[in-house]
Short mmCIF file of N, CA, C and O in Angstrom, two decimals:
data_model
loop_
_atom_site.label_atom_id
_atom_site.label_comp_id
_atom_site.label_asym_id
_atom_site.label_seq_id
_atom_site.Cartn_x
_atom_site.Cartn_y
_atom_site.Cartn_z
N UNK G 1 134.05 63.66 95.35
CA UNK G 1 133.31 64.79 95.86
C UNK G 1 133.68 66.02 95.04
O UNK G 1 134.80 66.31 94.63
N UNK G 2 132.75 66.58 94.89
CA UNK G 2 133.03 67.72 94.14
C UNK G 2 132.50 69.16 94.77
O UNK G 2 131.65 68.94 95.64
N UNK G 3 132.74 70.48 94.57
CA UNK G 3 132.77 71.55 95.04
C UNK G 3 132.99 72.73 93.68
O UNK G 3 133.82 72.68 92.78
N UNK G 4 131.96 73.74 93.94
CA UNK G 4 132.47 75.38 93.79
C UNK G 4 132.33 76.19 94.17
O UNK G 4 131.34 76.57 94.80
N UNK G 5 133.60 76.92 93.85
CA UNK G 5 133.90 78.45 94.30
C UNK G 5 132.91 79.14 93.92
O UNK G 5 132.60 79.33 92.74
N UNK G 6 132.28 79.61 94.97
CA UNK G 6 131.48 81.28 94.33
C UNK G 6 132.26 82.49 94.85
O UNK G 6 133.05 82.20 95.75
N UNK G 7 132.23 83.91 94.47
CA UNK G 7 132.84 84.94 95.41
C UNK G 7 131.19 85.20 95.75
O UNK G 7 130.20 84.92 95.07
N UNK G 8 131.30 85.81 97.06
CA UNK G 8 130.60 86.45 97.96
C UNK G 8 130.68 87.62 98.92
O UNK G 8 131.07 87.58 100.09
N UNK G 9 130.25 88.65 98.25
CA UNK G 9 130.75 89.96 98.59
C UNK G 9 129.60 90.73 99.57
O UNK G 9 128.38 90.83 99.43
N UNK G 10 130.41 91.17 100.50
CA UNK G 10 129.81 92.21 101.37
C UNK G 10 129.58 93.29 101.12
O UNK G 10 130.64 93.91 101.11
N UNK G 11 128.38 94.21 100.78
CA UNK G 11 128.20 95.74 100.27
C UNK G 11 128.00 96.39 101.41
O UNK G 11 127.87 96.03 102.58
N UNK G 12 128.01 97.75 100.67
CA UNK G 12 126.98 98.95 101.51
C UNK G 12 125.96 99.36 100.63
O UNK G 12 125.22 100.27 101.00
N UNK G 13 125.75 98.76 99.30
CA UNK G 13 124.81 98.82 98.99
C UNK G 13 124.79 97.88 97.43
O UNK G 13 125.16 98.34 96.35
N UNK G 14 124.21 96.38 97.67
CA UNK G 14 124.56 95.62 96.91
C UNK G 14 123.62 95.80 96.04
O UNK G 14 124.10 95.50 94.95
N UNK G 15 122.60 96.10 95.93
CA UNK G 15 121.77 96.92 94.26
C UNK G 15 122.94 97.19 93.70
O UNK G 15 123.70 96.44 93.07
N UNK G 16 123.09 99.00 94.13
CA UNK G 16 123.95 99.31 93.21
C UNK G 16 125.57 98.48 92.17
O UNK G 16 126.10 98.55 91.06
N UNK G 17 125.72 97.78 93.48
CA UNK G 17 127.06 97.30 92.94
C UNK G 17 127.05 96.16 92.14
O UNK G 17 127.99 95.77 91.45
N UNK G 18 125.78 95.58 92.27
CA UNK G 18 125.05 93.92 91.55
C UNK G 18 125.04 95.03 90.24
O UNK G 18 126.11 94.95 89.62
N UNK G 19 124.28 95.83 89.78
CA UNK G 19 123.74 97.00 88.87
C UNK G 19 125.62 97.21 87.98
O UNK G 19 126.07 96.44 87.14
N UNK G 20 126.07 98.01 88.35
CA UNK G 20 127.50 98.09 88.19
C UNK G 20 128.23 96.96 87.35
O UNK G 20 128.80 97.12 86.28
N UNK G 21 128.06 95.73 88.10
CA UNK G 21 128.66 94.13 87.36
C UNK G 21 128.04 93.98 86.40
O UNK G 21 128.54 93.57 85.35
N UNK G 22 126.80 94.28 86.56
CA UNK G 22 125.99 93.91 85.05
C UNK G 22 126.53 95.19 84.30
O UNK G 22 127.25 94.98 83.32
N UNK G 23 126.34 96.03 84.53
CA UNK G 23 126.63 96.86 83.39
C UNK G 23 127.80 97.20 82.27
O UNK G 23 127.71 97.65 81.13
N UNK G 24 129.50 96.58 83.42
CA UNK G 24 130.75 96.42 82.97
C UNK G 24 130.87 95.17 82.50
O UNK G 24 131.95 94.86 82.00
N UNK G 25 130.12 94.49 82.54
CA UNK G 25 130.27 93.02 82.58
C UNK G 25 129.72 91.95 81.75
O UNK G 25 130.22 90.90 81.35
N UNK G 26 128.45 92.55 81.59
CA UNK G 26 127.62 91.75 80.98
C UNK G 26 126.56 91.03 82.35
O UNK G 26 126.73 91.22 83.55
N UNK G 27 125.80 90.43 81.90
CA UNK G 27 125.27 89.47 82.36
C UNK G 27 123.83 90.06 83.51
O UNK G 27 123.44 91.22 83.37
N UNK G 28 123.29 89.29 84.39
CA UNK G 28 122.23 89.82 84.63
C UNK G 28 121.57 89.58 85.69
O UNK G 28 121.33 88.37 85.61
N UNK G 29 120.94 90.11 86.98
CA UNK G 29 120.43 89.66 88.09
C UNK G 29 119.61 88.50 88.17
O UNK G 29 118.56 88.48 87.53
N UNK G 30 119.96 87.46 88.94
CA UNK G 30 118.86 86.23 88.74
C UNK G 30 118.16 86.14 89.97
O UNK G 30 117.03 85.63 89.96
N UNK G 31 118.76 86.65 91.24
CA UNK G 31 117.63 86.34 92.32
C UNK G 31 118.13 87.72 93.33
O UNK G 31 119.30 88.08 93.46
N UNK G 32 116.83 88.40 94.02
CA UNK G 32 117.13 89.16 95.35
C UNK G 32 116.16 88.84 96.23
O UNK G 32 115.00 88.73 95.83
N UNK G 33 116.53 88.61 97.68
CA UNK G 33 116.34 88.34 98.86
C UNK G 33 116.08 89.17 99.38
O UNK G 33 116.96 89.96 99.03
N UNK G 34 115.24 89.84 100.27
CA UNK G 34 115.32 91.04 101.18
C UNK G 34 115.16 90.76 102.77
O UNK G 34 114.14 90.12 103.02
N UNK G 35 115.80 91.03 103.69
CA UNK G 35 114.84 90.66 104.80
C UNK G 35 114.72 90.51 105.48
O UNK G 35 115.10 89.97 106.52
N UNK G 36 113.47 91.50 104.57
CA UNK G 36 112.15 91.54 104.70
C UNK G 36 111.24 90.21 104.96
O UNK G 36 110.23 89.96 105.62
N UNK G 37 112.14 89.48 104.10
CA UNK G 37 111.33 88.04 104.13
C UNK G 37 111.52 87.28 105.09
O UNK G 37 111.08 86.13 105.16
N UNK G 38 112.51 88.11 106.33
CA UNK G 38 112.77 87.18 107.43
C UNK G 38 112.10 87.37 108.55
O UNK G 38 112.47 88.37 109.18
N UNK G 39 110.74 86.39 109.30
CA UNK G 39 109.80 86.57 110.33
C UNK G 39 110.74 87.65 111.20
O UNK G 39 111.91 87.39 111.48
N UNK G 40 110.08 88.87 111.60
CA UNK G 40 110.58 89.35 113.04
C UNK G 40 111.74 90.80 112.44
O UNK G 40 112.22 91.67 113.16
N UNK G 41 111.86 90.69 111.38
CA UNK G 41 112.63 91.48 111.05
C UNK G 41 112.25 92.96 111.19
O UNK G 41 111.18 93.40 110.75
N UNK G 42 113.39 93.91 111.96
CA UNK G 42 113.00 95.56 112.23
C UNK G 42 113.00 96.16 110.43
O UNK G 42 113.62 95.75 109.45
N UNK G 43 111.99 97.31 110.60
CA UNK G 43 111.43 97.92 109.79
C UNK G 43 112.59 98.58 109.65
O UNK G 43 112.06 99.55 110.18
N UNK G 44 113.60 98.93 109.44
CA UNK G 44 114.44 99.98 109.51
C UNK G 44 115.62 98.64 108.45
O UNK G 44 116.74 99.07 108.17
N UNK G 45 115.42 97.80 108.17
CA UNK G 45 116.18 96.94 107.53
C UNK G 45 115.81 96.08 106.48
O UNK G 45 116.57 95.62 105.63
N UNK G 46 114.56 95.88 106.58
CA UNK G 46 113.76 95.24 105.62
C UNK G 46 114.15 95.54 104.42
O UNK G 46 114.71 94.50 104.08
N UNK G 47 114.24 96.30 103.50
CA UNK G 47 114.88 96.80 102.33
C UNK G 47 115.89 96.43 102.08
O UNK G 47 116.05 96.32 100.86
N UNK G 48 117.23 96.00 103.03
CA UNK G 48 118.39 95.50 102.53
C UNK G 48 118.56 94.30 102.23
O UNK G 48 118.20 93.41 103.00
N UNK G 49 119.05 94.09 101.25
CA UNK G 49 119.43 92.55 100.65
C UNK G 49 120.34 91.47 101.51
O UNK G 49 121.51 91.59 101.87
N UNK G 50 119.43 90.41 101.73
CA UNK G 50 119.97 89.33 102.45
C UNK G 50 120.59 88.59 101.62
O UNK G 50 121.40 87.82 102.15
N UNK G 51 120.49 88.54 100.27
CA UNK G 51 121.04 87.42 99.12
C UNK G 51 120.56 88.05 98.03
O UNK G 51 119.37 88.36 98.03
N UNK G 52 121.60 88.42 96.62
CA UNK G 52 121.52 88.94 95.57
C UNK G 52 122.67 87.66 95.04
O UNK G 52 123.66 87.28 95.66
N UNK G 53 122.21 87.23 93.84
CA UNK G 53 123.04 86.24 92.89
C UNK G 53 122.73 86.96 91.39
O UNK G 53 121.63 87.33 90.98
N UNK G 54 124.00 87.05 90.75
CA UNK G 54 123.85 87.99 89.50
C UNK G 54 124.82 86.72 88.37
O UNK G 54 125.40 85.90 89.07
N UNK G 55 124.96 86.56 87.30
CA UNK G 55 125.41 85.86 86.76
C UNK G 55 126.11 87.21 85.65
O UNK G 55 125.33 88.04 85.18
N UNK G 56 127.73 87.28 85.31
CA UNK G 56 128.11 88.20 84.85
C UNK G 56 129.36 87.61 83.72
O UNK G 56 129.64 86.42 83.86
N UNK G 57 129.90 88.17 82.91
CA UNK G 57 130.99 87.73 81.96
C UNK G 57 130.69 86.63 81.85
O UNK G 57 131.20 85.82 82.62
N UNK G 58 129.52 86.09 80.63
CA UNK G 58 129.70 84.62 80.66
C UNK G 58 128.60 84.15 81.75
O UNK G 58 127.44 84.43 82.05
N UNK G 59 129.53 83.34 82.15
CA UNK G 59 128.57 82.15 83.04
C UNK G 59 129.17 82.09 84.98
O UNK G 59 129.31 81.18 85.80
N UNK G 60 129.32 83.21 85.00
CA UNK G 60 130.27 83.76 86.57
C UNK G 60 129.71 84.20 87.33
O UNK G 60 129.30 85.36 87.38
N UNK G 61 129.56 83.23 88.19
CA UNK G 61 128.63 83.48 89.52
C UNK G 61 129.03 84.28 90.36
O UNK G 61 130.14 84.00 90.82
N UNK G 62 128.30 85.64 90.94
CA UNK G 62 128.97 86.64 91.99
C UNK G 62 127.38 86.46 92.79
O UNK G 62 126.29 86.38 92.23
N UNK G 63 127.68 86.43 94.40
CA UNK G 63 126.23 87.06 95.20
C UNK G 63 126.89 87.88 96.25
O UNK G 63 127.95 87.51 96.76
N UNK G 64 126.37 88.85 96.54
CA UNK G 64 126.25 89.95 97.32
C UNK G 64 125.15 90.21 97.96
O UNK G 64 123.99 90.13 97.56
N UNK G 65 125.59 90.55 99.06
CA UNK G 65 124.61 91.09 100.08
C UNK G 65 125.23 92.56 101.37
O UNK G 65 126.35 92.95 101.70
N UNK G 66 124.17 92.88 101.67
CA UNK G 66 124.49 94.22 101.97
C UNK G 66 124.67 93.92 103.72
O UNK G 66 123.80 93.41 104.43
N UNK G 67 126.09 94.40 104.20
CA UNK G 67 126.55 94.59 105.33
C UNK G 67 125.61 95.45 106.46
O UNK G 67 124.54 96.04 106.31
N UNK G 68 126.34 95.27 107.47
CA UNK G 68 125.32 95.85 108.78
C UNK G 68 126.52 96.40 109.61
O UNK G 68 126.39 96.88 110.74
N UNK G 69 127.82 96.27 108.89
CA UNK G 69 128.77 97.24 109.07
C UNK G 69 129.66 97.50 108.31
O UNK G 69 129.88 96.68 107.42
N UNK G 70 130.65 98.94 108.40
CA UNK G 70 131.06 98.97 107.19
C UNK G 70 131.75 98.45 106.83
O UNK G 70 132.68 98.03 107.52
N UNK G 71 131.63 98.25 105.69
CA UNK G 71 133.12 97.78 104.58
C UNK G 71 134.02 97.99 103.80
O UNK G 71 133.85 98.57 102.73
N UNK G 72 135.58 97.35 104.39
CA UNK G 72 136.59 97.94 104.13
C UNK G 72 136.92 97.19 102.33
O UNK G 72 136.17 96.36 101.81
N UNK G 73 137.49 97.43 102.03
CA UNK G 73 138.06 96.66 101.17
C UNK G 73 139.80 96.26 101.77
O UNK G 73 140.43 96.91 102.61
N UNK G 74 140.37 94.71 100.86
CA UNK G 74 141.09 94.71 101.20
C UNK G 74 141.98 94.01 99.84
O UNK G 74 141.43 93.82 98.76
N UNK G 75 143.05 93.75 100.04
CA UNK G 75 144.39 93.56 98.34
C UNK G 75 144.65 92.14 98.88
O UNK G 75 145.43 91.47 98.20
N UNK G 76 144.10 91.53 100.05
CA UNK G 76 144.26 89.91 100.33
C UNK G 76 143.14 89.19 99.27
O UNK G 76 143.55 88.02 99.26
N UNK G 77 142.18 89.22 98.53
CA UNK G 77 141.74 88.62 97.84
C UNK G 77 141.20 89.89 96.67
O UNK G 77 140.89 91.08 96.74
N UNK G 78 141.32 88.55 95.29
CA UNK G 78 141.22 89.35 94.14
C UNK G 78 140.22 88.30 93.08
O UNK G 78 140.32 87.07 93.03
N UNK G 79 139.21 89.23 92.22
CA UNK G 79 138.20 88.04 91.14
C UNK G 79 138.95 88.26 90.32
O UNK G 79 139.57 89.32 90.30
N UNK G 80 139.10 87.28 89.39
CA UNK G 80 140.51 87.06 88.17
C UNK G 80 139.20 86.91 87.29
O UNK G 80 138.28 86.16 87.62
N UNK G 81 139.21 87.53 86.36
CA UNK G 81 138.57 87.15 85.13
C UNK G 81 139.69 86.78 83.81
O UNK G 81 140.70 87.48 83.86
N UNK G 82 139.67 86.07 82.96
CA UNK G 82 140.21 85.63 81.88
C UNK G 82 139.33 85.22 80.43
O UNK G 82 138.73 84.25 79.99
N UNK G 83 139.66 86.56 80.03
CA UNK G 83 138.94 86.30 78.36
C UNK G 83 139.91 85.45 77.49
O UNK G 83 141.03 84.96 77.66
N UNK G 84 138.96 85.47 76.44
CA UNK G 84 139.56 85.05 75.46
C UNK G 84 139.93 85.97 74.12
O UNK G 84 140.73 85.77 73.20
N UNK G 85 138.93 87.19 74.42
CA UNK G 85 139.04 88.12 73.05
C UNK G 85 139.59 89.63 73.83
O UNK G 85 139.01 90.43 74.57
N UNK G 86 140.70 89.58 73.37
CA UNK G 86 141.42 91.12 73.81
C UNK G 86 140.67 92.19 73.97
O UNK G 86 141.13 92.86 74.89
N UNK G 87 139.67 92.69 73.47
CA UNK G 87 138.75 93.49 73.09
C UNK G 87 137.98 93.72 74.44
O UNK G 87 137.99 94.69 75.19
N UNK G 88 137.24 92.37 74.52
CA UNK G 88 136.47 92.38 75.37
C UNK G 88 137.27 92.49 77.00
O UNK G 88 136.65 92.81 78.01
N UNK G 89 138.57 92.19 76.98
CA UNK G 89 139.43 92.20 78.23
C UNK G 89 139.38 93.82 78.52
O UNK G 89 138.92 94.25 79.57
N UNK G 90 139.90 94.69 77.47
CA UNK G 90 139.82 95.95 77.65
C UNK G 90 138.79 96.75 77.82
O UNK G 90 138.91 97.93 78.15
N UNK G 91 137.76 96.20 77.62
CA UNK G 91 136.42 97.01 77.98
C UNK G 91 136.06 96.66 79.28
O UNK G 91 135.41 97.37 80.05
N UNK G 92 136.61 95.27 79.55
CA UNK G 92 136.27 95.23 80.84
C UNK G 92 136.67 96.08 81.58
O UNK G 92 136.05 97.03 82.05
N UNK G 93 138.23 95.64 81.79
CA UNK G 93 138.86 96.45 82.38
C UNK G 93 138.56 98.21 82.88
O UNK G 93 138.73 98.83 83.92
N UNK G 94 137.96 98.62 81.29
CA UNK G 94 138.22 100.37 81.25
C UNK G 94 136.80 100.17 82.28
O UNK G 94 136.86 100.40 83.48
N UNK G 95 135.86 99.83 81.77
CA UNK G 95 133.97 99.53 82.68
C UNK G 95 134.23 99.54 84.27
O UNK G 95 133.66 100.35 85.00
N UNK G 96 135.31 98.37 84.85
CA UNK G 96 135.42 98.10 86.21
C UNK G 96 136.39 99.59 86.75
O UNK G 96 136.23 100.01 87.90
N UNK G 97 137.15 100.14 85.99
CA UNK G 97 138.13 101.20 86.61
C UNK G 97 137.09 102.09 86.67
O UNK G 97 136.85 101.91 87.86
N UNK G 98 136.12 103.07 86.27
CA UNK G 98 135.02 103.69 86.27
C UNK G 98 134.89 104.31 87.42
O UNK G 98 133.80 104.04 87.93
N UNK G 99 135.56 105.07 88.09
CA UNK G 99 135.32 105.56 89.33
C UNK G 99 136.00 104.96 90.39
O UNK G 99 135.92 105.23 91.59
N UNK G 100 136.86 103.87 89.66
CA UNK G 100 137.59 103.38 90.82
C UNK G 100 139.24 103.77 90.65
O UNK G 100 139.49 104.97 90.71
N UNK G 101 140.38 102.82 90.44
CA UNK G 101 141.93 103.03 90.79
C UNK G 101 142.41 102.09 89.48
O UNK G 101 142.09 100.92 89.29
N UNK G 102 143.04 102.70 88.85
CA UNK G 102 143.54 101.87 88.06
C UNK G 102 144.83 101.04 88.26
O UNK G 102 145.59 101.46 87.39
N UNK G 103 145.32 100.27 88.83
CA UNK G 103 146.80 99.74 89.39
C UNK G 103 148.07 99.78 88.58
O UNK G 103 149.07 100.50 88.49
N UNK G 104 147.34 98.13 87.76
CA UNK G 104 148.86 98.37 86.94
C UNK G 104 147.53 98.04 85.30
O UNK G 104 146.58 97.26 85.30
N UNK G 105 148.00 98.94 84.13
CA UNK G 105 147.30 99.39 83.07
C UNK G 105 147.46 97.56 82.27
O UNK G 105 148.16 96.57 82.48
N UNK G 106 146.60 97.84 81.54
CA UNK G 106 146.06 96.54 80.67
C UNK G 106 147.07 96.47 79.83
O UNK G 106 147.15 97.48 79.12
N UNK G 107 148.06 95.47 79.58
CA UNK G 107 148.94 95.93 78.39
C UNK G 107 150.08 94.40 78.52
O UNK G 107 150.46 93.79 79.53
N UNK G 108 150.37 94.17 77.10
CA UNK G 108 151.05 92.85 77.22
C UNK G 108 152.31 92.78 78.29
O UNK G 108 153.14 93.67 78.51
N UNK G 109 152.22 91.72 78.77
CA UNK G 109 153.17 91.75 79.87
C UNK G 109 154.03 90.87 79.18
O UNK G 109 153.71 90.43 78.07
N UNK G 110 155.61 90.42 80.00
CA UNK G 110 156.63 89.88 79.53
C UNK G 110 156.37 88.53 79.55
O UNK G 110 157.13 87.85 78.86
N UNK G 111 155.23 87.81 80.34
CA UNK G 111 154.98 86.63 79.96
C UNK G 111 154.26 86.04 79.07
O UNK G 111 154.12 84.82 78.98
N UNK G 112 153.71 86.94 78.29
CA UNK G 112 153.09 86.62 77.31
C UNK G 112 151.38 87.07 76.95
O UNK G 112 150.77 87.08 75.88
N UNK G 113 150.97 87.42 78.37
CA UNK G 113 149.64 87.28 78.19
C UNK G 113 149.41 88.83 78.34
O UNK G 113 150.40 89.56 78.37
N UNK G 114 147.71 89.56 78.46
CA UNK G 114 147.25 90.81 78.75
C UNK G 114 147.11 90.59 79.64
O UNK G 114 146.73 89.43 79.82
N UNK G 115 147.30 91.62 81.13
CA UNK G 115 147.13 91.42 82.06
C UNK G 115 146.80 92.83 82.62
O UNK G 115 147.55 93.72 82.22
N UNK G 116 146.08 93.10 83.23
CA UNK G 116 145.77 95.05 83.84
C UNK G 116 145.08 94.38 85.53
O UNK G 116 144.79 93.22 85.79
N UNK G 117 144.99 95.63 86.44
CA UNK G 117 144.44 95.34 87.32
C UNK G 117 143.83 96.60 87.97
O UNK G 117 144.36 97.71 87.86
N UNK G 118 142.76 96.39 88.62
CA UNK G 118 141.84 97.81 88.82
C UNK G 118 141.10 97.54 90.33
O UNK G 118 140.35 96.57 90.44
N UNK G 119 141.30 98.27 91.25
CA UNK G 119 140.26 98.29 92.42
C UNK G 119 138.98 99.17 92.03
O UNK G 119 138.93 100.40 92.11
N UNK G 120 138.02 98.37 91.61
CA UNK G 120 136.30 99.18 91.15
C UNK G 120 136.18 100.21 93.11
O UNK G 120 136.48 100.24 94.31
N UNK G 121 135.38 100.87 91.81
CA UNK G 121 134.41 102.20 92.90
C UNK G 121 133.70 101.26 94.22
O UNK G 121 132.81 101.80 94.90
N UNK G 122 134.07 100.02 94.49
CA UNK G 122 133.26 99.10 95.64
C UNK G 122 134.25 99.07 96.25
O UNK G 122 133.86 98.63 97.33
N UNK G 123 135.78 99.31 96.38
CA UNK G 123 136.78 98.69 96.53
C UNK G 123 137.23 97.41 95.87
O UNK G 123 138.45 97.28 95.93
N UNK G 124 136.41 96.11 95.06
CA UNK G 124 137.23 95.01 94.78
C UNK G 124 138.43 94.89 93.86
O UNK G 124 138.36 95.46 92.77
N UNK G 125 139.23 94.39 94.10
CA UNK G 125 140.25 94.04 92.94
C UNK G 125 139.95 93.33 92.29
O UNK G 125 139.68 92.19 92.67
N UNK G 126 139.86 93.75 90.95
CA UNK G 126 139.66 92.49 90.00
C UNK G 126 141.13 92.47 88.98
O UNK G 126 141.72 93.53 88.77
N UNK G 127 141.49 91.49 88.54
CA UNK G 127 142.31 90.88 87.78
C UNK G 127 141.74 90.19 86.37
O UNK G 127 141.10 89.18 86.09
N UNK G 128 142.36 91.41 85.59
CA UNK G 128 142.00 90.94 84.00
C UNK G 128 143.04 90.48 83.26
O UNK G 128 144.04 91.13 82.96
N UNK G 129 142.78 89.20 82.94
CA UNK G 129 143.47 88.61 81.75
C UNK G 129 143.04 88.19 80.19
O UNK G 129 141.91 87.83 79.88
N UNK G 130 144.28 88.32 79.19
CA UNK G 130 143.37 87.64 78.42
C UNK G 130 145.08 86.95 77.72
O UNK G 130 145.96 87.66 77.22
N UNK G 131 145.14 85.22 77.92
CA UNK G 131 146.36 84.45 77.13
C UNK G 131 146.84 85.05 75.96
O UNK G 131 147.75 84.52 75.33
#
């Protein structure tokens, strides 16, 4: 049997933040949901995204959808990305800090690898590496 991980993130406003991934990230919206598309649904909600899937860094599945209450962020879960070209680790990195917290700075660590870490302007932690 086999299985994958997707992350699946709760917004307050998952346009923007789908918009955001692509832009630090690379990569590009493949499907949005609204709904709108759901029989019975109040007019006052229709506009918000029931399912957004964006494909980003590569071949990295993120979907988001927009909350109906707010959202906190929290340091119990973190998206680890791992490059392969230093370059591109640091652009990530600098792209995702953009209005958000920078933690601990991008820079060779004692085990060997690049490692930085940043809570983005959404709250998520992401974790950049590159071996």
């Amino acid at each position: 049997m086999g299985a994958q991980l997707n992350a699946y993130l709760m917004s307050e406003d998952a346009r923007s933040q789908a918009n955001f991934y692509v832009e630090s990230l690379g990569g590009e919206i493949l499907s949005v949901k609204t709904f709108s598309e759901a029989p019975g649904t109040p007019e006052a909600v229709k506009d918000k995204v029931m399912h957004l899937s964006l494909m980003v860094a590569g071949r990295n599945m993120l979907m988001i959808s927009d909350s109906f209450e707010p959202v906190s962020s929290s340091r119990s879960i973190s998206l680890a990305l791992t490059y392969d070209n230093e370059s591109e680790a640091k652009e990530a990195f600098a792209k995702l800090g953009e209005g958000g917290e920078n933690k601990y700075p991008f820079a060779l660590q004692p085990w060997g690898a690049y490692y930085g870490e940043v809570i983005d302007k959404f709250g998520v932690t992401w974790m950049i590496t590159k071996p």
